[in-house]
Short mmCIF file of C-alpha atoms in Angstrom, two decimals:
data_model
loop_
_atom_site.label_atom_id
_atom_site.label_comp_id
_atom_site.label_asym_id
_atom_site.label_seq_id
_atom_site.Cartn_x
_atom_site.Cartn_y
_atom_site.Cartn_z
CA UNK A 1 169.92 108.60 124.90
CA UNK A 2 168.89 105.74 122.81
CA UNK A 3 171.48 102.59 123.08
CA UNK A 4 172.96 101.94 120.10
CA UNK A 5 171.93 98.78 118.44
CA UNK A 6 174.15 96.11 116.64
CA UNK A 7 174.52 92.45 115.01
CA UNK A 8 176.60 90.54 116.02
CA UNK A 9 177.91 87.60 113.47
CA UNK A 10 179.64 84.85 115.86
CA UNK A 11 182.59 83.33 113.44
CA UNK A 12 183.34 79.44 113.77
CA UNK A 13 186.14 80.05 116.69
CA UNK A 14 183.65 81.70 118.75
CA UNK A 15 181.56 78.06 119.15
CA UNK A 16 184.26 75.26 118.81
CA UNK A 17 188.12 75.31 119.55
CA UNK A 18 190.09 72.87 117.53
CA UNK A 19 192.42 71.70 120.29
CA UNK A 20 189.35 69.95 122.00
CA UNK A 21 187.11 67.48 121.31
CA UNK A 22 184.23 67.73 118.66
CA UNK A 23 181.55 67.26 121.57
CA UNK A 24 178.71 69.05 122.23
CA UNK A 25 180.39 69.55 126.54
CA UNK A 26 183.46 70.80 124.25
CA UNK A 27 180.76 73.25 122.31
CA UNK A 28 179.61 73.93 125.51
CA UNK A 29 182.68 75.39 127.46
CA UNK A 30 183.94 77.33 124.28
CA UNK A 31 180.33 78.96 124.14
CA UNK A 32 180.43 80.04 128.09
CA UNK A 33 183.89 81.70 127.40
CA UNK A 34 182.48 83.78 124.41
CA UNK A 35 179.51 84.77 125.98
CA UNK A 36 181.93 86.84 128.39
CA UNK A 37 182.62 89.07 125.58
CA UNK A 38 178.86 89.61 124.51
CA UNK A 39 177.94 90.29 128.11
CA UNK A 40 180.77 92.54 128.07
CA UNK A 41 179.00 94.53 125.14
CA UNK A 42 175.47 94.46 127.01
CA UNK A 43 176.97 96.04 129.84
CA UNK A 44 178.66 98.97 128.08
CA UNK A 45 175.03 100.11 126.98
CA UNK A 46 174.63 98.76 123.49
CA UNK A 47 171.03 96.56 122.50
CA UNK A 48 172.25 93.53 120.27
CA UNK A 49 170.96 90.64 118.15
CA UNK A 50 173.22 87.72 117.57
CA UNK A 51 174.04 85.45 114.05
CA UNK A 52 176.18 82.31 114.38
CA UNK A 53 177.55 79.96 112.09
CA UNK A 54 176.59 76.60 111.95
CA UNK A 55 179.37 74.89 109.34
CA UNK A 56 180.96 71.71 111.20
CA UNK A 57 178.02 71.19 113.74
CA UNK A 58 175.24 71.18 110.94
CA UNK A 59 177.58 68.35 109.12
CA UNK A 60 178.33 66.04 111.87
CA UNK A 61 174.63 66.49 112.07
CA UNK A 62 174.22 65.46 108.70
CA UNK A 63 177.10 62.57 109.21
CA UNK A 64 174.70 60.97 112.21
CA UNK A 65 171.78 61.08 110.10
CA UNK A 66 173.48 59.07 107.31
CA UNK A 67 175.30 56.79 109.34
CA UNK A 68 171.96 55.74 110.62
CA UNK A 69 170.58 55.60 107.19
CA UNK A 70 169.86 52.01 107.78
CA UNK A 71 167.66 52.57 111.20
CA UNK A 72 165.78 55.30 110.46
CA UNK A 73 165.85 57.87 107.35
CA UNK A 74 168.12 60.39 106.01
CA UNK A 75 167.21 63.86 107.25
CA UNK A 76 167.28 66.60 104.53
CA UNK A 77 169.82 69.00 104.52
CA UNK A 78 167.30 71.95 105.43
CA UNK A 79 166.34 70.47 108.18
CA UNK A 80 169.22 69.52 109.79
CA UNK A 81 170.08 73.32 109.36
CA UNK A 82 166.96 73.69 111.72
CA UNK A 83 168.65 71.25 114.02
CA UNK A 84 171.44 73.08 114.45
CA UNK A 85 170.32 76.49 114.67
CA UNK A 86 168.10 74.88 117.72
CA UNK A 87 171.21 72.68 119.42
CA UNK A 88 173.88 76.07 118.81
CA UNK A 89 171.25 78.41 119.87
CA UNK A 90 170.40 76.74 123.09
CA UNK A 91 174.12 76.81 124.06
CA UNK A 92 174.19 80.33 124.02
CA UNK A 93 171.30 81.50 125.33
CA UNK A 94 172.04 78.83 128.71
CA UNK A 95 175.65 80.51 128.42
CA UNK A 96 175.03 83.94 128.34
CA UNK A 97 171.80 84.15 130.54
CA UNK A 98 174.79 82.84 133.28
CA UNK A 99 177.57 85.48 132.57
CA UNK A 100 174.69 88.26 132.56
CA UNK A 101 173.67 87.22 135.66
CA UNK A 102 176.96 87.92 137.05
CA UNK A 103 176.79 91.39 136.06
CA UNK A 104 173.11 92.15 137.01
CA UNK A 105 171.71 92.00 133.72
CA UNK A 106 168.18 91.03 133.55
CA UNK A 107 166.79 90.58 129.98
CA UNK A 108 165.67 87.37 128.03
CA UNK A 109 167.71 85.63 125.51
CA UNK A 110 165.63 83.38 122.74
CA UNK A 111 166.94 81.73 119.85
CA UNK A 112 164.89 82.02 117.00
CA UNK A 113 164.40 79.38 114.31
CA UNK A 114 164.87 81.60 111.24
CA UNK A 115 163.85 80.47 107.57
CA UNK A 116 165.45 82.93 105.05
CA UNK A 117 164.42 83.47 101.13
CA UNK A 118 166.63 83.08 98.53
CA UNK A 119 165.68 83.20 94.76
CA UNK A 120 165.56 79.78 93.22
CA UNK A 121 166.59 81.60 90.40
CA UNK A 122 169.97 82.35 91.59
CA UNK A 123 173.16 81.79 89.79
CA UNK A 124 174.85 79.75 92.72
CA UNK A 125 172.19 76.63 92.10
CA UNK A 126 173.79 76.02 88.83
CA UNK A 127 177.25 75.88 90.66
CA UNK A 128 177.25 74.64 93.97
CA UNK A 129 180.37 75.55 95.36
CA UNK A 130 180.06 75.30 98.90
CA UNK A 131 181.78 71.78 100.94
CA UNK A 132 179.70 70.47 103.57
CA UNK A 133 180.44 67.53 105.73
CA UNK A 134 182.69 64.61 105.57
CA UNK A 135 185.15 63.59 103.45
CA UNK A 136 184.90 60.63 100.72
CA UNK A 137 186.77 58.69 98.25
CA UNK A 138 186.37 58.97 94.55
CA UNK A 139 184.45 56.01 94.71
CA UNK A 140 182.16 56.79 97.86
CA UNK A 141 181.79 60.22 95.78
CA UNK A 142 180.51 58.50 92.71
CA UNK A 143 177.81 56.39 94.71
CA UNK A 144 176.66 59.34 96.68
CA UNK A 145 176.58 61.44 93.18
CA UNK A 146 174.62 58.16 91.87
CA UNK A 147 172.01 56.95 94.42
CA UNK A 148 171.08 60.34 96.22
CA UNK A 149 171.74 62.88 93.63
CA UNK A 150 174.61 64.64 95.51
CA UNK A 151 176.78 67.14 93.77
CA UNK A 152 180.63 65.62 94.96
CA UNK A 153 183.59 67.87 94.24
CA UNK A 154 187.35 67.29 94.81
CA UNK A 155 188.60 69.64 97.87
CA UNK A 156 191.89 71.25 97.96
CA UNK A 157 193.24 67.68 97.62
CA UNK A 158 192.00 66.06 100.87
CA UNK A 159 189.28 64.18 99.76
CA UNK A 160 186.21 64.72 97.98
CA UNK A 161 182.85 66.16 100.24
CA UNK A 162 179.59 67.22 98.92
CA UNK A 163 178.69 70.81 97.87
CA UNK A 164 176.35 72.57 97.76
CA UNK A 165 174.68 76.18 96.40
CA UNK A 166 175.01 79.43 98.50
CA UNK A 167 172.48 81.91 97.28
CA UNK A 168 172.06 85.26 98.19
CA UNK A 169 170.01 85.95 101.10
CA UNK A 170 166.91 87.78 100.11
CA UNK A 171 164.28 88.19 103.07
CA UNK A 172 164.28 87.00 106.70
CA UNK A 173 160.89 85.28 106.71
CA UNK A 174 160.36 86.01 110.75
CA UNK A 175 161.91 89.59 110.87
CA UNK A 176 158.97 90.97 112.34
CA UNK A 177 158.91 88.45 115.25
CA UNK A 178 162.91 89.36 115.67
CA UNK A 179 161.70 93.38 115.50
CA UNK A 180 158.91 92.92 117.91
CA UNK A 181 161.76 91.44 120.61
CA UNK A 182 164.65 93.44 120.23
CA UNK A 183 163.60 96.09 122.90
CA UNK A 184 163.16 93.52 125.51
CA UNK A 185 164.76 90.59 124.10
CA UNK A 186 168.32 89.15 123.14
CA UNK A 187 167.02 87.36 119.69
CA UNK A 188 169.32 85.10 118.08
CA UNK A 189 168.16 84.43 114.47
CA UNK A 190 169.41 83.63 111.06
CA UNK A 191 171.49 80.89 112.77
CA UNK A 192 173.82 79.15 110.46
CA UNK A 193 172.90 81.84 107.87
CA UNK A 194 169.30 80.71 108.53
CA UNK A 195 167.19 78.11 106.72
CA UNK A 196 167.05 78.42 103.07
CA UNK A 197 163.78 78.70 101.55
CA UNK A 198 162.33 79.26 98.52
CA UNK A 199 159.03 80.87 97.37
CA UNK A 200 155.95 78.92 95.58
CA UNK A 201 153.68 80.00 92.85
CA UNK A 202 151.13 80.21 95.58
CA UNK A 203 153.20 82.02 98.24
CA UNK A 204 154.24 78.82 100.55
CA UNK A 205 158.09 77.98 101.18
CA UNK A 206 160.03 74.79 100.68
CA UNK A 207 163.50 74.11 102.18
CA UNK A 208 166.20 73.62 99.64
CA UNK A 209 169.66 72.89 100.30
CA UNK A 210 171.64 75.22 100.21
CA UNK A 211 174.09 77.16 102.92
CA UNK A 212 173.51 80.84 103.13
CA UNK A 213 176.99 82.72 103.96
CA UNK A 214 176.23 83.56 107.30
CA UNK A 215 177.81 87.51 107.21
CA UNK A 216 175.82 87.92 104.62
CA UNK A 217 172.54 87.39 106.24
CA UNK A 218 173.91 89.09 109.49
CA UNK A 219 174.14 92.50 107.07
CA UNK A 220 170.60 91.61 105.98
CA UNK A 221 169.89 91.12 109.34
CA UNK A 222 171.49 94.38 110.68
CA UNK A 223 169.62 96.33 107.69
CA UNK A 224 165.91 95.19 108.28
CA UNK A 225 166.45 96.42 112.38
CA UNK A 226 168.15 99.51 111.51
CA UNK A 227 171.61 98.64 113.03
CA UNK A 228 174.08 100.94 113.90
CA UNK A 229 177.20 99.20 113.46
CA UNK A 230 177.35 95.08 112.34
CA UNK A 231 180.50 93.58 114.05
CA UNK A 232 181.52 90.48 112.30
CA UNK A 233 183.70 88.36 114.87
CA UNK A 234 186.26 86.50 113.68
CA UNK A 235 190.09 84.59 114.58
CA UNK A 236 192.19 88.06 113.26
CA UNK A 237 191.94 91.13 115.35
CA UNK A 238 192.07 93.42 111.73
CA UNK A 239 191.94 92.54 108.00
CA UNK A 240 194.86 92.17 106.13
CA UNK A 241 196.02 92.83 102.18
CA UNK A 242 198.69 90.36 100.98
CA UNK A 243 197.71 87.66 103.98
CA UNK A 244 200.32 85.94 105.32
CA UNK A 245 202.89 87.40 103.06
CA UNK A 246 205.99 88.98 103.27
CA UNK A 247 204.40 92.60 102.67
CA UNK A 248 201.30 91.83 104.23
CA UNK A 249 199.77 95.06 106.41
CA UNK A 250 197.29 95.36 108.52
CA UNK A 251 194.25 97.34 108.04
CA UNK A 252 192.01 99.17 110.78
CA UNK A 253 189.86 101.62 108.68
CA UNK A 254 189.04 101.43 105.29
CA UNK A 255 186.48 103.60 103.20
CA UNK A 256 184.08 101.75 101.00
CA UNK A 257 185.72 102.14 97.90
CA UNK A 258 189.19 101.34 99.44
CA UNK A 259 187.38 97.92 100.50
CA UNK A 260 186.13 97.48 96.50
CA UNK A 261 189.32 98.20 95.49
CA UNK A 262 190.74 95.55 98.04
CA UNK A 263 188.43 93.23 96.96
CA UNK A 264 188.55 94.00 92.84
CA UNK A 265 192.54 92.90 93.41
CA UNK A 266 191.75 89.67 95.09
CA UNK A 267 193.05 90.45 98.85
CA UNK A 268 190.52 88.22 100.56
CA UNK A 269 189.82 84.80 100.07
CA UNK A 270 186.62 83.43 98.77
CA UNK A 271 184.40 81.67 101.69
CA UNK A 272 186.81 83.24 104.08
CA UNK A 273 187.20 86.62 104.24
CA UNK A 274 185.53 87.85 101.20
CA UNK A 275 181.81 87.81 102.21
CA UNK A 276 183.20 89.38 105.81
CA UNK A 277 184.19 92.33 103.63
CA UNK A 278 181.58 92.65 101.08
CA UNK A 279 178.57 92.26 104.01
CA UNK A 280 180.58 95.51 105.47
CA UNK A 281 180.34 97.51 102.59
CA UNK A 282 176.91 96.56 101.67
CA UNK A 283 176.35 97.79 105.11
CA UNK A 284 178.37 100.60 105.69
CA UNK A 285 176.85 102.23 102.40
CA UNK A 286 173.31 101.05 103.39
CA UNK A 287 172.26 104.80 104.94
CA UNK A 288 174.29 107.49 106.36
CA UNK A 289 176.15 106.88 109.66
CA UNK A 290 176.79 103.02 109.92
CA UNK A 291 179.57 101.33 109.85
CA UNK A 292 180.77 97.54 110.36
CA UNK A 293 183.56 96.48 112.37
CA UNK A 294 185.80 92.86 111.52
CA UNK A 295 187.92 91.96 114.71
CA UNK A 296 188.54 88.96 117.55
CA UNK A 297 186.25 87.99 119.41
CA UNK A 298 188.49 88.68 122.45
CA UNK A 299 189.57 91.90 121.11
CA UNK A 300 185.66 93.09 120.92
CA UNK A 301 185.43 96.18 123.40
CA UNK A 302 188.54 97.30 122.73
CA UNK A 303 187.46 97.61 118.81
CA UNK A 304 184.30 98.77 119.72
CA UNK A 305 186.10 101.62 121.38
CA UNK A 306 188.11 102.23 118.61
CA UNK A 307 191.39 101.03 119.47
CA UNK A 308 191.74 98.14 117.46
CA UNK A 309 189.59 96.29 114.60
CA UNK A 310 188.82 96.89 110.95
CA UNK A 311 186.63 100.07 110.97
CA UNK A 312 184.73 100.10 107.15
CA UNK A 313 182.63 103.13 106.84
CA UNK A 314 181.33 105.04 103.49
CA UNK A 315 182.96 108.35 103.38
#
């Protein structure tokens, strides 16, 4: 019988804990531990591809490069992205090549430096919305807004940080490379929500920056290799309506038009768990049989057996 196949979308717990140090050793031990789980779901029989996040690595990445502004120049934001997807990917594929070993599991792992199209027409590049690194003061803002063109909003009242668009995710410029793998490979692609990149008159790609939600691209991911199921891993073991209220309950299955109807109220928050549940439906109602999952990391086979998790499937 054919092993089922499935993406796996690494949330930001999964790669830091933020009762240790920001440090790459810190990055490092927090990695091994979740690795654990994903050997765990090699070893039950299933064929995987794996999408992290990239979100406070890619700006302290960012941070270093301006702080040495002065010594040598100011990386662009697209490449830094690269950086990380490199520095994050090479944690996990030392990490789990280890805990596979323990359980007899021979395969490669390879990280994959992924670029990933977006339409330069998109919406979001007229309203950058999403914070990247460090904070600033109204005046650092205004300097950064004059002499490098930044786009510097107020956040939540802690500062103000530097945003930027998050387009839509259109094609996964090495999916055929990530295709050609899977059988024999562990690939680990569209790291950070991949590269943004946008297409020339004459067919050649330039970097832009930009962050591409990176459940979003995991469902774009899990399309273009014919996924079974996408399991989005995140700090809840199921999704919730009214979060953190009084009447809040939690949810482990929900149709496809439950989940629009979840969504056209306003249960899940923007940046949070909103693209979570919209790359499940677009999933689950991508072709007949699939279904995503939204649950812990350290609650993965359990939800993978169906005892606990968000199950969204279109019925």
């Amino acid at each position: 019988m054919k092993p089922k196949r499935l993406v796996i979308a690494l949330g930001g717990n999964a790669l830091e804990d933020k009762n240790m140090p920001s440090t790459a050793e810190s990055q490092l031990e927090v990695v091994k531990k979740t690795c654990e789980f994903i050997a765990e779901i090699i070893y039950l029989g299933y064929e995987i591809a794996i999408v992290h996040g990239n979100g406070p690595q890619v700006g302290r990445i960012m941070l270093a490069s301006e702080a040495a502004k002065d010594v040598t120049p100011v990386m662009p934001f697209d490449v830094c992205g690269a950086m990380s997807q490199g520095y994050i990917g090479y944690h996990i594929q030392q990490s789990l090549k280890q805990v596979m070993a323990k359980r007899n599991i021979t395969m490669p792992v390879v990280s994959i430096i992924t670029q990933v199209i977006v339409d330069k027409n998109d919406e979001a590049f007229q309203n950058p919305m999403k914070p990247i690194g460090p904070f600033y003061t109204e005046e650092e803002s205004k300097k950064l807004a004059h002499e490098r063109g930044y786009t510097v909003k107020e956040d939540a009242g802690r500062g103000y940080r530097r945003v930027v668009p998050s387009p839509m995710p259109t094609q996964i410029v090495e999916i055929d490379t990530i295709k050609t793998l899977l059988n024999t490979t562990i690939p680990i692609a569209c790291g950070g929500g991949g590269i943004p990149v946008i297409e020339s008159e004459n067919g050649s790609l330039k970097g832009v920056a930009a962050v591409i939600d990176k459940d979003l691209v995991a469902e774009r991911l899990a399309e273009d290799i014919g996924a079974d199921i996408l399991l989005i891993l995140t700090e809840v073991e199921k999704i919730s309506i009214n979060f953190k209220k009084a009447n809040q309950i939690d949810l482990s299955y929900l149709t496809v038009d439950d989940a629009k109807k979840y969504i056209e109220e306003g249960h899940f928050a923007p940046g949070s768990m909103l693209p979570k549940v919209i790359a499940s439906v677009n999933f689950a109602k991508s072709s007949p049989g699939r279904k995503a999952i939204i649950t812990s990391l350290y609650k993965v086979a359990d939800a993978l057996e169906g005892k606990n998790g968000t199950v969204i499937e279109c019925k």
